[in-house]
Every structure is written in structure tokens, then in C-alpha cells.
Coordinates of C-alpha atoms and ligand atoms in Angstrom, one line a residue:
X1 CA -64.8 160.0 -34.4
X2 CA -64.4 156.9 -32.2
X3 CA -68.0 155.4 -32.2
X4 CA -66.8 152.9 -29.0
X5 CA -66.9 156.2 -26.7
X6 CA -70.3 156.9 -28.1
X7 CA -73.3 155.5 -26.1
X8 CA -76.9 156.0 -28.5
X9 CA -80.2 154.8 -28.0
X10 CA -82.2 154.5 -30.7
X11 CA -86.1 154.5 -30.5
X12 CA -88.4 151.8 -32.8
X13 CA -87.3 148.9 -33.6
X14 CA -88.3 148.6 -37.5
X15 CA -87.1 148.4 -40.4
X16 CA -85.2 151.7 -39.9
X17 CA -84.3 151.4 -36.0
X18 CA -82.6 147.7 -36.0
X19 CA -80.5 148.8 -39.2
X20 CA -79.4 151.7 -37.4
X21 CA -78.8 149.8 -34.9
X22 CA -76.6 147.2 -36.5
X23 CA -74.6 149.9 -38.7
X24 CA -73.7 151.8 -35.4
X25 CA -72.8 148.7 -33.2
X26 CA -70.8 147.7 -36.4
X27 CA -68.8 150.9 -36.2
X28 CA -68.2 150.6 -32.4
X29 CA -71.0 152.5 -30.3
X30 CA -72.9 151.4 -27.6
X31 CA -76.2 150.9 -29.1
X32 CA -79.8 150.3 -26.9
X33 CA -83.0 149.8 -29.0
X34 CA -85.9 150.9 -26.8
X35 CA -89.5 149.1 -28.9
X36 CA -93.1 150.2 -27.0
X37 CA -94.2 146.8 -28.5
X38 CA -94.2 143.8 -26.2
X39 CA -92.6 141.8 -29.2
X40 CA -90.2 142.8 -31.8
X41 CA -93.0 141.9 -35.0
X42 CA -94.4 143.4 -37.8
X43 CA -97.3 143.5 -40.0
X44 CA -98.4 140.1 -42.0
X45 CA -97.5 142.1 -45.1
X46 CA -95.1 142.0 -48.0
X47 CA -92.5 144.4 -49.2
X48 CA -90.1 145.7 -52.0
X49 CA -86.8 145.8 -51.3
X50 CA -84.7 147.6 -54.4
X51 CA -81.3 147.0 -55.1
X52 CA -80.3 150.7 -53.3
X53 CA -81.9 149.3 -50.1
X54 CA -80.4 145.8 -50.5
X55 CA -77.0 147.3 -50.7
X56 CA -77.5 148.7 -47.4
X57 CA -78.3 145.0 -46.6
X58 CA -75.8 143.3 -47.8
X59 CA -72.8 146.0 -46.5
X60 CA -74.1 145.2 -43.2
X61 CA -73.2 141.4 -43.9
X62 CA -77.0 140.0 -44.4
X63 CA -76.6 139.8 -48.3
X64 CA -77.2 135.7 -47.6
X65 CA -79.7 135.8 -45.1
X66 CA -81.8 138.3 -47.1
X67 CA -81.2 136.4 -50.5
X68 CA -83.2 133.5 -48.9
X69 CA -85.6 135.2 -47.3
X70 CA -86.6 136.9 -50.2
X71 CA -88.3 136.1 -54.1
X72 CA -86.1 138.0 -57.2
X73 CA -88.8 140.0 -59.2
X74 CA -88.4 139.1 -62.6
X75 CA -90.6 141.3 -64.3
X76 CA -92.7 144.2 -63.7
X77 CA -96.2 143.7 -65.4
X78 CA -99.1 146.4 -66.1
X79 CA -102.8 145.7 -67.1
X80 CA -105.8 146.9 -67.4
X81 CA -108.8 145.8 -65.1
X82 CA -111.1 144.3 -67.5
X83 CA -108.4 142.5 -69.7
X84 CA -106.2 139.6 -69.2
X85 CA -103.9 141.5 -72.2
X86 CA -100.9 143.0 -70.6
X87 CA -100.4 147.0 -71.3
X88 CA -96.6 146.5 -70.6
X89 CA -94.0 143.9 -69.1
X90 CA -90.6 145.1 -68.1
X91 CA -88.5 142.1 -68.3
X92 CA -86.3 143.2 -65.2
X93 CA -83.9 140.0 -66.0
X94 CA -83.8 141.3 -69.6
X95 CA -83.1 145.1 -68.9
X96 CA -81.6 145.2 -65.0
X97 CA -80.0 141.5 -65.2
X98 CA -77.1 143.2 -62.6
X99 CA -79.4 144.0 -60.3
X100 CA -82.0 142.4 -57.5
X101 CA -85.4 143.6 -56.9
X102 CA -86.9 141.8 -54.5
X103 CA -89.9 141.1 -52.7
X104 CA -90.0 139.7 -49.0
X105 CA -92.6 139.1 -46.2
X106 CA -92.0 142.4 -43.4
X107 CA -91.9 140.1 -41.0
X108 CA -88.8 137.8 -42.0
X109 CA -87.4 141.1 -43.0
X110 CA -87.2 141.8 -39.8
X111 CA -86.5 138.6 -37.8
X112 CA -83.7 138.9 -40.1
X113 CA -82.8 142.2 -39.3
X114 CA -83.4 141.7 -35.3
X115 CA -81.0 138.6 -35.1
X116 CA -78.0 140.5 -36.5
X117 CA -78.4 143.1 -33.7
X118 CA -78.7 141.0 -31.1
X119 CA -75.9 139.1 -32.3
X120 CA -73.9 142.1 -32.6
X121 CA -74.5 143.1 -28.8
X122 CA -77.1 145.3 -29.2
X123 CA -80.0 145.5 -26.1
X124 CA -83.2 145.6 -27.4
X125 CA -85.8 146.6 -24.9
X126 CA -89.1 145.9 -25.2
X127 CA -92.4 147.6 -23.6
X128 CA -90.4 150.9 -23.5
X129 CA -92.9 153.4 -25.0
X130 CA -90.8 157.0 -25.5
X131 CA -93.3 159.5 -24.3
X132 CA -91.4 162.9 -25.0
X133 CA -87.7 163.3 -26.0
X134 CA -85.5 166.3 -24.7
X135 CA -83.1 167.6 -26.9
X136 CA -81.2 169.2 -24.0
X137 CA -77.4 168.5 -23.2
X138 CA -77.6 165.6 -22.3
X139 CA -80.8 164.6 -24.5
X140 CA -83.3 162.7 -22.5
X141 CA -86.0 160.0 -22.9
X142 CA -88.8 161.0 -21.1
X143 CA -90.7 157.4 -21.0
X144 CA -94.8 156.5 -20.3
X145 CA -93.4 154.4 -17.1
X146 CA -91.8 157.6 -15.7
X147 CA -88.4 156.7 -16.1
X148 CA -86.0 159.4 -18.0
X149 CA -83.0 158.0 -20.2
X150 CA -80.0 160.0 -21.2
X151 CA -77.4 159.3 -23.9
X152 CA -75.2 160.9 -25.8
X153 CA -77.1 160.2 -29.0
X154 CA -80.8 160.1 -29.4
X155 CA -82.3 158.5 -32.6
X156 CA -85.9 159.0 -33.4
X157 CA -86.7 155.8 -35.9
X158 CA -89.8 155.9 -34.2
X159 CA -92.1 155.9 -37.1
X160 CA -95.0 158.1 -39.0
X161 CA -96.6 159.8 -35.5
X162 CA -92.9 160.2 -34.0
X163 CA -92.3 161.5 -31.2
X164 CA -88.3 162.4 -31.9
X165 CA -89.6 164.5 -35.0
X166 CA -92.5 166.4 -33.0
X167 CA -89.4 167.4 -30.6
X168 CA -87.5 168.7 -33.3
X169 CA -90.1 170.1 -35.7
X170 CA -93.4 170.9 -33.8
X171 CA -96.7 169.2 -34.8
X172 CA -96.8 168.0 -38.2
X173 CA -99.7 168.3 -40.3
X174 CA -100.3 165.5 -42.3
X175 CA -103.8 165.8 -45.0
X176 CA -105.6 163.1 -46.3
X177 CA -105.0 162.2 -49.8
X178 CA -108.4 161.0 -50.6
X179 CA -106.9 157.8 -51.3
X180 CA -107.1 154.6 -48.8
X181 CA -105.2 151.5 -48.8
X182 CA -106.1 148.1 -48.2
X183 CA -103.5 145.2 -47.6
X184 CA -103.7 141.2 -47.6
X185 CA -101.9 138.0 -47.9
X186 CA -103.5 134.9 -50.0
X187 CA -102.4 131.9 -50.4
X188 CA -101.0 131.7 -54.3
X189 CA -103.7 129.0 -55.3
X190 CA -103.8 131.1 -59.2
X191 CA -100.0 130.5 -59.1
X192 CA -99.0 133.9 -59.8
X193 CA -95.4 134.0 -60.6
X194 CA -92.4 136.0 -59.5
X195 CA -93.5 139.3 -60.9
X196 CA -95.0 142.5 -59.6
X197 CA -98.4 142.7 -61.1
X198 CA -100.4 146.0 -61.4
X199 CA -103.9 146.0 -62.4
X200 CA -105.2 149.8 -63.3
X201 CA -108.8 150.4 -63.2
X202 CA -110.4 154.2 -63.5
X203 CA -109.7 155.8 -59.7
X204 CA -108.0 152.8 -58.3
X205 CA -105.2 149.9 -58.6
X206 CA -103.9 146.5 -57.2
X207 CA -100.5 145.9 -56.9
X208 CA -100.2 142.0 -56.2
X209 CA -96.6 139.9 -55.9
X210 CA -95.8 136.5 -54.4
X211 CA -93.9 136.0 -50.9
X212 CA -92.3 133.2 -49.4
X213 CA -91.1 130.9 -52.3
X214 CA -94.2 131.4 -54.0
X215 CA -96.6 130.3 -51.3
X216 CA -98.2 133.2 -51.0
X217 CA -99.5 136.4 -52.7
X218 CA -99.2 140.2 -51.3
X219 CA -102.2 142.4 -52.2
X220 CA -102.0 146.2 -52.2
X221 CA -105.1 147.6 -53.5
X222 CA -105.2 151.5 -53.5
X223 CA -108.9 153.4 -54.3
X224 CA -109.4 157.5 -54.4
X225 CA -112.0 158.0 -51.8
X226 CA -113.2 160.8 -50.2
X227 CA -114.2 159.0 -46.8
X228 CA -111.6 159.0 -44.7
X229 CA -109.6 156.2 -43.4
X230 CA -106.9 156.2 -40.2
X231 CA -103.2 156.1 -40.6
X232 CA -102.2 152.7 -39.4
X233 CA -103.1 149.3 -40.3
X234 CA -104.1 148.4 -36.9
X235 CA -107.3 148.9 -38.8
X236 CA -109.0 145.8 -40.4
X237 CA -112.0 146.4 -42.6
X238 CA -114.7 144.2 -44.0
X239 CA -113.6 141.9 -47.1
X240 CA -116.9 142.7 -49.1
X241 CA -115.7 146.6 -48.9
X242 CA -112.4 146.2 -50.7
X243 CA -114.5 143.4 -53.7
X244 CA -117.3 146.4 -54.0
X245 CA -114.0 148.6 -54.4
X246 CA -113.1 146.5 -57.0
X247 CA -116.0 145.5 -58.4
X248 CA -115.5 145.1 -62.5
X249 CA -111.7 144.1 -62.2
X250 CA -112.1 140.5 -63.4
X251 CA -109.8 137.6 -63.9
X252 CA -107.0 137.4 -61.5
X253 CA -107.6 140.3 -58.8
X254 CA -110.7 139.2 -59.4
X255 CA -109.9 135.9 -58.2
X256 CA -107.2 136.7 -55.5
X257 CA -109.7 139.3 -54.0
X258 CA -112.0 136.9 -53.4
X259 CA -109.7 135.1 -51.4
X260 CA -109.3 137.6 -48.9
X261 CA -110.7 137.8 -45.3
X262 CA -110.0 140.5 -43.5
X263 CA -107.9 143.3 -44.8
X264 CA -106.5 145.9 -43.3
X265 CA -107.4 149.5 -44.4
X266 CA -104.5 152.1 -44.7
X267 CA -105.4 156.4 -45.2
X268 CA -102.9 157.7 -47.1
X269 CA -101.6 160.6 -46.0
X270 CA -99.3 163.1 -47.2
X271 CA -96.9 164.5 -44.5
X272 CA -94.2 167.3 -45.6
X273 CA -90.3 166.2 -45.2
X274 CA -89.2 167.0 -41.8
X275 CA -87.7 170.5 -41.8
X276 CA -84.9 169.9 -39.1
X277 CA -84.0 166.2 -38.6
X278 CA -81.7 167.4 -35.6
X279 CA -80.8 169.3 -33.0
X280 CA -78.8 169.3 -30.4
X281 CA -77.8 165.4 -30.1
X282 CA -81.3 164.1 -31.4
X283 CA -81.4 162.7 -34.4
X284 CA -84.4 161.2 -37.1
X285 CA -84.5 158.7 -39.5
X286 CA -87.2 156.8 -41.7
X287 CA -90.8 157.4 -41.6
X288 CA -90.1 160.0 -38.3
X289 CA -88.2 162.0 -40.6
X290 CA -90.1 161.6 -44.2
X291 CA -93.0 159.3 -44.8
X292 CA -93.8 158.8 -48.0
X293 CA -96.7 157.4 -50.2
X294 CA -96.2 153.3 -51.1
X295 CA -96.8 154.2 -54.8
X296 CA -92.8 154.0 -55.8
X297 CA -92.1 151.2 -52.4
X298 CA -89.3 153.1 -51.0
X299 CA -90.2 154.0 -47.7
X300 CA -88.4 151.2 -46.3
X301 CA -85.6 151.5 -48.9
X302 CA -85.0 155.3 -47.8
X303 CA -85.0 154.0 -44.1
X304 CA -82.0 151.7 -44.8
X305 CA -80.4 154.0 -46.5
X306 CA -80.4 156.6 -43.9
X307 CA -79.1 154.2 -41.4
X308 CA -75.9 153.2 -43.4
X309 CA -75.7 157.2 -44.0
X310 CA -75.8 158.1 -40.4
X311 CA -73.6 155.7 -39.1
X312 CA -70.9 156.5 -41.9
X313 CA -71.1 160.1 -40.9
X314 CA -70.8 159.6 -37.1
X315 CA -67.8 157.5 -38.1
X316 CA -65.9 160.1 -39.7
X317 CA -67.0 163.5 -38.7
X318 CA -65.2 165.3 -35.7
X319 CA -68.1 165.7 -33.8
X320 CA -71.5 164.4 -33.1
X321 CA -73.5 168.2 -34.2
X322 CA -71.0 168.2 -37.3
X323 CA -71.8 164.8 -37.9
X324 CA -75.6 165.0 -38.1
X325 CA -75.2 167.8 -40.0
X326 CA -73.9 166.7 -43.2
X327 CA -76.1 163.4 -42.2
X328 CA -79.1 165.8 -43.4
X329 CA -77.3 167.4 -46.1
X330 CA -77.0 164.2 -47.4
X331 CA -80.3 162.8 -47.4
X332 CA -82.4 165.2 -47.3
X333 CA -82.5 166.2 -51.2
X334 CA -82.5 162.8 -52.1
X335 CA -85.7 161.7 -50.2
X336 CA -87.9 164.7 -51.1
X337 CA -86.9 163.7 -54.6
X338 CA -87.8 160.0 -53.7
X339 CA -91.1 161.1 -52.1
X340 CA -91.9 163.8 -55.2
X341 CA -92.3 160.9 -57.7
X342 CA -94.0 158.7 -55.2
X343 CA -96.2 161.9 -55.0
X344 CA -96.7 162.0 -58.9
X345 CA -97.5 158.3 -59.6
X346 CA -100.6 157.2 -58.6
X347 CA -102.5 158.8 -61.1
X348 CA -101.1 157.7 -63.9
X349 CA -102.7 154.1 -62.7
X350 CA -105.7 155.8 -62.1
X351 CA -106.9 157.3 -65.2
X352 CA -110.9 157.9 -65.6
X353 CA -111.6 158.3 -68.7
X354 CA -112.0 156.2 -71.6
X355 CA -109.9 158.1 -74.2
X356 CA -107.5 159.4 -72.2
X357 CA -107.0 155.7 -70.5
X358 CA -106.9 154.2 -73.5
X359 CA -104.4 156.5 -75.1
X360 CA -102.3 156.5 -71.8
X361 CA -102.6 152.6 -72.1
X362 CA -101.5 152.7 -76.1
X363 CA -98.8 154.6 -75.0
X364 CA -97.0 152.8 -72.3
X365 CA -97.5 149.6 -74.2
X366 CA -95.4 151.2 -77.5
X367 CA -93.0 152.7 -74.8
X368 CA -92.5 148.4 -73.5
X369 CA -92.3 147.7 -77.3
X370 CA -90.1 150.1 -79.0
X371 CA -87.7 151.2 -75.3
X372 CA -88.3 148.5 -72.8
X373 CA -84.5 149.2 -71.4
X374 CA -85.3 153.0 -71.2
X375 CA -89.0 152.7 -69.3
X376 CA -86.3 150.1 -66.7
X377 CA -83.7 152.4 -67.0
X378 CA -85.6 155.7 -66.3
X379 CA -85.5 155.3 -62.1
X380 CA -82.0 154.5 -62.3
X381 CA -81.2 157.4 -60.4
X382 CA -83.5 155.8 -57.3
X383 CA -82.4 152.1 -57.7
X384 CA -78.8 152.6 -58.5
X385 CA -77.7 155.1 -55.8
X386 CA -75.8 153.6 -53.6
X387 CA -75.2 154.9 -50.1
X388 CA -72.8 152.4 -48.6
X389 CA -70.1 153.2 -52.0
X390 CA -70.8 157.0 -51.0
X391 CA -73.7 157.9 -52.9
Ligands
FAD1 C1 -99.4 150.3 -48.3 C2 -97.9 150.4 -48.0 C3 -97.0 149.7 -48.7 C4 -95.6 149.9 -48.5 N1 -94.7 149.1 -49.3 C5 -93.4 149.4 -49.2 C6 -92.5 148.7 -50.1 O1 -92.9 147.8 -50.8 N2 -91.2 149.0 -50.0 C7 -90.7 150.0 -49.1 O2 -89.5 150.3 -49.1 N3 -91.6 150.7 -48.3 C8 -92.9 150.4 -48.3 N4 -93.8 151.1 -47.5 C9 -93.2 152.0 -46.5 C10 -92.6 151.3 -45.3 O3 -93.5 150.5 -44.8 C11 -92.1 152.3 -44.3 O4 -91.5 153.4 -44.9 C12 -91.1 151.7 -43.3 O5 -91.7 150.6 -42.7 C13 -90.7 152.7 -42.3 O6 -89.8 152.1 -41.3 P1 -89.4 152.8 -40.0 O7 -88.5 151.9 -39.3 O8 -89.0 154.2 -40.3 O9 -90.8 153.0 -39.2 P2 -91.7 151.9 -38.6 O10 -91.7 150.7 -39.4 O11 -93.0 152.6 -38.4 O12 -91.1 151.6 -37.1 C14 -91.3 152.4 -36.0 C15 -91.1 151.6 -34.8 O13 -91.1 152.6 -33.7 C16 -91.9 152.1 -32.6 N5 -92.4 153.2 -31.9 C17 -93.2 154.2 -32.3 N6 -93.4 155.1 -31.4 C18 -92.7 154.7 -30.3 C19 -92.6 155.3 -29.0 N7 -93.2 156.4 -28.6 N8 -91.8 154.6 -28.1 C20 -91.1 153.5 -28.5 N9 -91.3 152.9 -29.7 C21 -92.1 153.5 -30.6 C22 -93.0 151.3 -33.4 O14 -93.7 150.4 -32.5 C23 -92.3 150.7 -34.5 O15 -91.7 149.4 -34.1 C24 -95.1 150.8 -47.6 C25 -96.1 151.6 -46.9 C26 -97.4 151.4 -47.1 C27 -98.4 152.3 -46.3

């Protein structure tokens, strides 16, 4: 199908949205963004980018930019709380030398991201909060200011509380996971270097990596709680709450926890995979269509991936409905596999008791001895799949 004839507006502008965006301008359409935010920005927050979302990146021509925006993770590194001994190091230039994992600040990410769409000829509007979509013929944008917008494509990258996937699917009902999230940047005064490193302590972990050559450090501390916490880090909590989390994890969290200030405090929630991502000419992508848990960092990942997917389809299907169809078909497995082991992982950092963490521990460090390729090699199937060679 000729994409040029095509006029889509896309809602959110993050992660997901502006690659949409780019990957549909790229193939021809007519592409609006329409952000409720009065500035395109993002959290002060790191993330993972694998090498199946960086492929994504660099088909849509930013393989340089997002080379230097981001650090290579060289190694994946387990503890335990109280030790400085490590459980297990996956040398990831040892056993995945052909591939990049890396780690960026969200906020370059998409500076980076936002620049290329603009450049392309993409209109990003600002202050333009969707307040219902239509799937009708022609869909419509039924926006807070009053205004109604029609296209011939809708996309709904309009994140965890979207609206696009409420039109599509109902109300979604999300439950609390009893676990919470808190999330910082510190400057790297312990010089921490370009690994990802995990401390396990019974009933919570900290995931820590550096950002911005090495000037700073990302914290991601995750605790089971049962006091619940809301869904959105617009939420900042005291600093003493997340060191009494934490209390007992000595040596390095210890000392990048007490660098924080004020953290912001994530729920996590589980949400179901969205049933229908479309109808009619309304689409969904990213976090609208399956949030997931941060415990295997793909949500952003998956988000890329559906955009190169999407656009593809629209490219060569007959039809927009035919189109958006096989868009589903081909995602949808994959992310509820994605999000399944997500779902399964946390525990295994979280282990309570003694024997059983010790034994868990014993394990995993023979598994880095004896296979260290096969513990790399075992998520091959998330990091290798790669969308834009028709994965
Ligand atoms: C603790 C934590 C750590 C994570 N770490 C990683 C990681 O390392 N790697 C990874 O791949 N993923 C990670 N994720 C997941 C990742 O952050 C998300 O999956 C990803 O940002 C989703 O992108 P998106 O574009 O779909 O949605 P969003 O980033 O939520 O963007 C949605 C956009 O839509 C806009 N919007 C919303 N509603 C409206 C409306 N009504 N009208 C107009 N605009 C609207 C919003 O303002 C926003 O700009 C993590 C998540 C958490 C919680």
C-alpha cells in the first residue's frame, strides 16, 4: 500500500510514538504526533536498550547517534546483599561479543529519537491531551480542548492508562503486585563501571548501571510490599524510605543509596496483554497495548519493535484493516512471551530463606563457572529476534 496517501496521527510522544512516527514518515505517510505534555521530555532515568530494540534503531538510520548517546554493557554482574563476592558475572564481551547491550539516559533516548522526526517532516504537537478516541469511519480524536481530529489512521502509543486501548478493549484491570519501585540517578563517585549490577537481598533487589560516559549511576531498587504505591513516577518519596528498604545491603548500594535524594516511587502493576489491539482504523502499540514488569527491561525494547512492525505491515499489506491485522498476529505472541518471563523473574532475586538462597546462589555461581555462554545464551530468543530482518 502507498503510505504517501495515508494521513496517521499518532498519540504520545515516547519512546514508542516518535519511533512510530519516524518508521511511518520513512515509508511515506503523513504523520502528526499529538503529546498532552507541554514539552517533549522524559523521566531523569536510565534505560536498557538490547540489541533487538537497537536494531529497530539503527534500521531507522540513528545507529550513530544512539551509539554515542549510549554506554556498551560489558558484563552482567549478580551479588548478594551482604557480600562484596560476586554470585555470577556474564562477561557479555566474552559470550555476546556480536552484539550491543546498552544502557542510555531516557531522556537523550529521546531527544534523539524526537530530532529524527522532526527532521523527517513529522508535526509534533504539544499540549494536545486525547480525551476519547472513536473508532468509527473515519476514527476521531476527541480532545480535552474540545476539538475532534480525524485521520485515516489512529495510533494509540499513548502509554500504561491509554486511552486508544480503553476504546478498543474496555477498562483494564490492572492488580498490584505487592512489589514497588523506586528510581534514582547519582553521581558515579564509587566509579562503578560499565556493567549492570544486581544486588539480591531476601524480598528485594537493586539493579544499578552507569549513564552518560560514566558520569553517572541509574538506581532501580525493587522491594515486595504490601502497601500500595501509584503507577507513575510522578510520585517522589522520601530518601530515608528506600535506605530503611535496604537496610543490611552494605558496601556499594550501600554507598550509592546513600547518595540519593529524592526518589521516585513506582507500584508495579500487572496489567493483562491487550486483547484487541485494533479495530476499525485504530491501532495500539507499546505500554497502551502490553505493559510489562521492568524485571527483563523490555518494555521499551517491545515498543520499538512494534513500531518497525507496524509500519512494515502498513507498507505492504493491501489494506489498512488487513494490515493491522497481521500487525497483531505478529506481535502479539511474542510480547506475552516477553512479558511471561518478566512475570517469572523477580523472585528468583528475591529469595527468603537462608538455605534455599544460599543453594539458589551456589547454583547460579556453578551455572557462570561451568556454562557462562549458555546462562548469555539462554534469552537468545528475546535479544536476537530481529524485527526489521522480518523476525
Ligand atoms: C522501573 C522501570 C524500569 C524500566 N526499565 C526499562 C528498561 O531498562 N528497558 C526497557 O526497554 N523498558 C524499561 N521499562 C519500560 C519502559 O519504560 C516502557 O515500556 C516504555 O517507556 C513504554 O513506552 P511507550 O512509548 O509505549 O509509552 P510512554 O513512554 O508511557 O509514552 C506515552 C506518551 O503518551 C502521552 N500520553 C498519554 N496519554 C495521553 C493523552 N490522553 N493524550 C496525549 N498524550 C498522551 C504521555 O504523555 C507520553 O508521552 C521500565 C519500566 C519501569 C517501570
Amino acid at each position: 500500500m502507498q503510505l504517501n496517501e495515508i494521513r496517521i496521527v499518532i498519540v504520545g510522544a515516547g519512546i514508542g510514538g516518535l519511533a512510530a512516527a519516524l518508521a511511518l514518515r520513512l515509508q511515506g505517510a503523513d504523520v502528526t504526533v499529538l503529546e498532552q505534555a507541554e514539552a517533549i521530555a522524559e523521566v531523569g532515568a536510565g534505560i536498557q536498550v538490547s540489541p533487538n530494540g537497537a536494531s529497530v534503531l539503527g534500521a531507522l538510520g540513528l545507529g550513530d547517534a544512539f551509539e554515542a548517546a549510549t554506554i556498551r554493557c560489558r558484563a552482567v554482574v549478580l551479588s548478594d546483599y551482604r557480600r562484596p563476592a560476586e554470585v555470577l558475572r556474564l562477561d557479555l564481551t566474552k559470550h555476546a561479543a556480536d552484539q550491543r547491550f546498552a544502557f542510555v539516559h531516557r531522556a537523550d533516548l529521546i531527544e534523539l529519537l524526537a530530532k529524527a522526526v522532526r527532521q523527517a517532516g513529522v508535526n509534533i504537537r504539544l499540549l494536545q491531551k486525547v480525551e476519547r478516541v472513536e473508532p468509527g469511519s473515519p476514527p476521531v480524536l476527541q480532545m480535552c480542548s474540545g476539538a475532534r481530529i480525524t485521520a485515516d489512521l489512529i495510533v494509540g502509543a499513548d502509554g500504561l492508562h491509554s486511552r486508544a486501548r480503553q476504546a478498543l478493549n474496555g477498562t483494564a484491570r490492572p492488580f498490584f503486585t505487592g512489589q514497588v519501585a523506586w528510581r534514582a540517578v547519582v553521581p558515579n563517585d564509587q566509579r562503578l563501571p560499565d556493567e549492570a549490577r544486581v544486588f539480591m537481598g531476601p524480598g528485594r533487589h537493586l539493579v544499578c548501571y552507569p549513564l552518560r560516559d560514566g558520569a553517572m549511576v541509574n538506581l532501580v531498587a525493587v522491594q515486595e510490599r504490601q502497601e500500595w504505591a501509584a503507577e507513575s513516577w510522578s510520585h517522589t518519596d522520601d530518601a530515608g524510605n528506600l535506605r530503611s528498604a535496604f537496610a543490611g545491603f552494605e558496601g556499594l548500594p550501600k554507598a550509592l543509596l546513600n547518595q540519593v535524594d529524592s526518589p521516585a516511587l513506582w507500584g508495579l502493576f500487572r496489567h493483562p496483554v491487550a486483547r484487541c489491539w485494533h479495530k476499525g482504523r485504530v491501532t495500539i502499540l507499546g505500554d497502551a497495548a502490553h505493559p510489562t514488569l521492568p524485571f527483563m527491561a523490555q518494555g521499551a525494547n517491545m515498543a520499538l519493535e512494534d513500531a518497525w512492525v507496524l509500519a512494515e505491515e502498513l507498507s505492504r499489506a493491501p489494506g489498512i484493516e488487513v494490515a493491522l491485522d497481521t500487525y497483531q498476529n505478529r506481535r502479539r505472541p511474542r510480547v506475552e512471551r516477553v512479558i511471561a518471563a518478566a512475570n517469572g523473574n523477580a523472585w528468583k532475586y528475591h529469595l527468603r530463606s537462608g538455605p534455599v538462597r544460599s543453594a539458589a546462589h551456589l547454583a547460579l555461581h556453578l551455572g557462570g563457572l561451568v556454562a557462562p555462554a549458555r546462562m548469555v545464551r539462554q534469552f537468545d530468543w528475546i535479544y536476537r529476534h530481529d524485527v526489521t530482518r522480518g523476525d
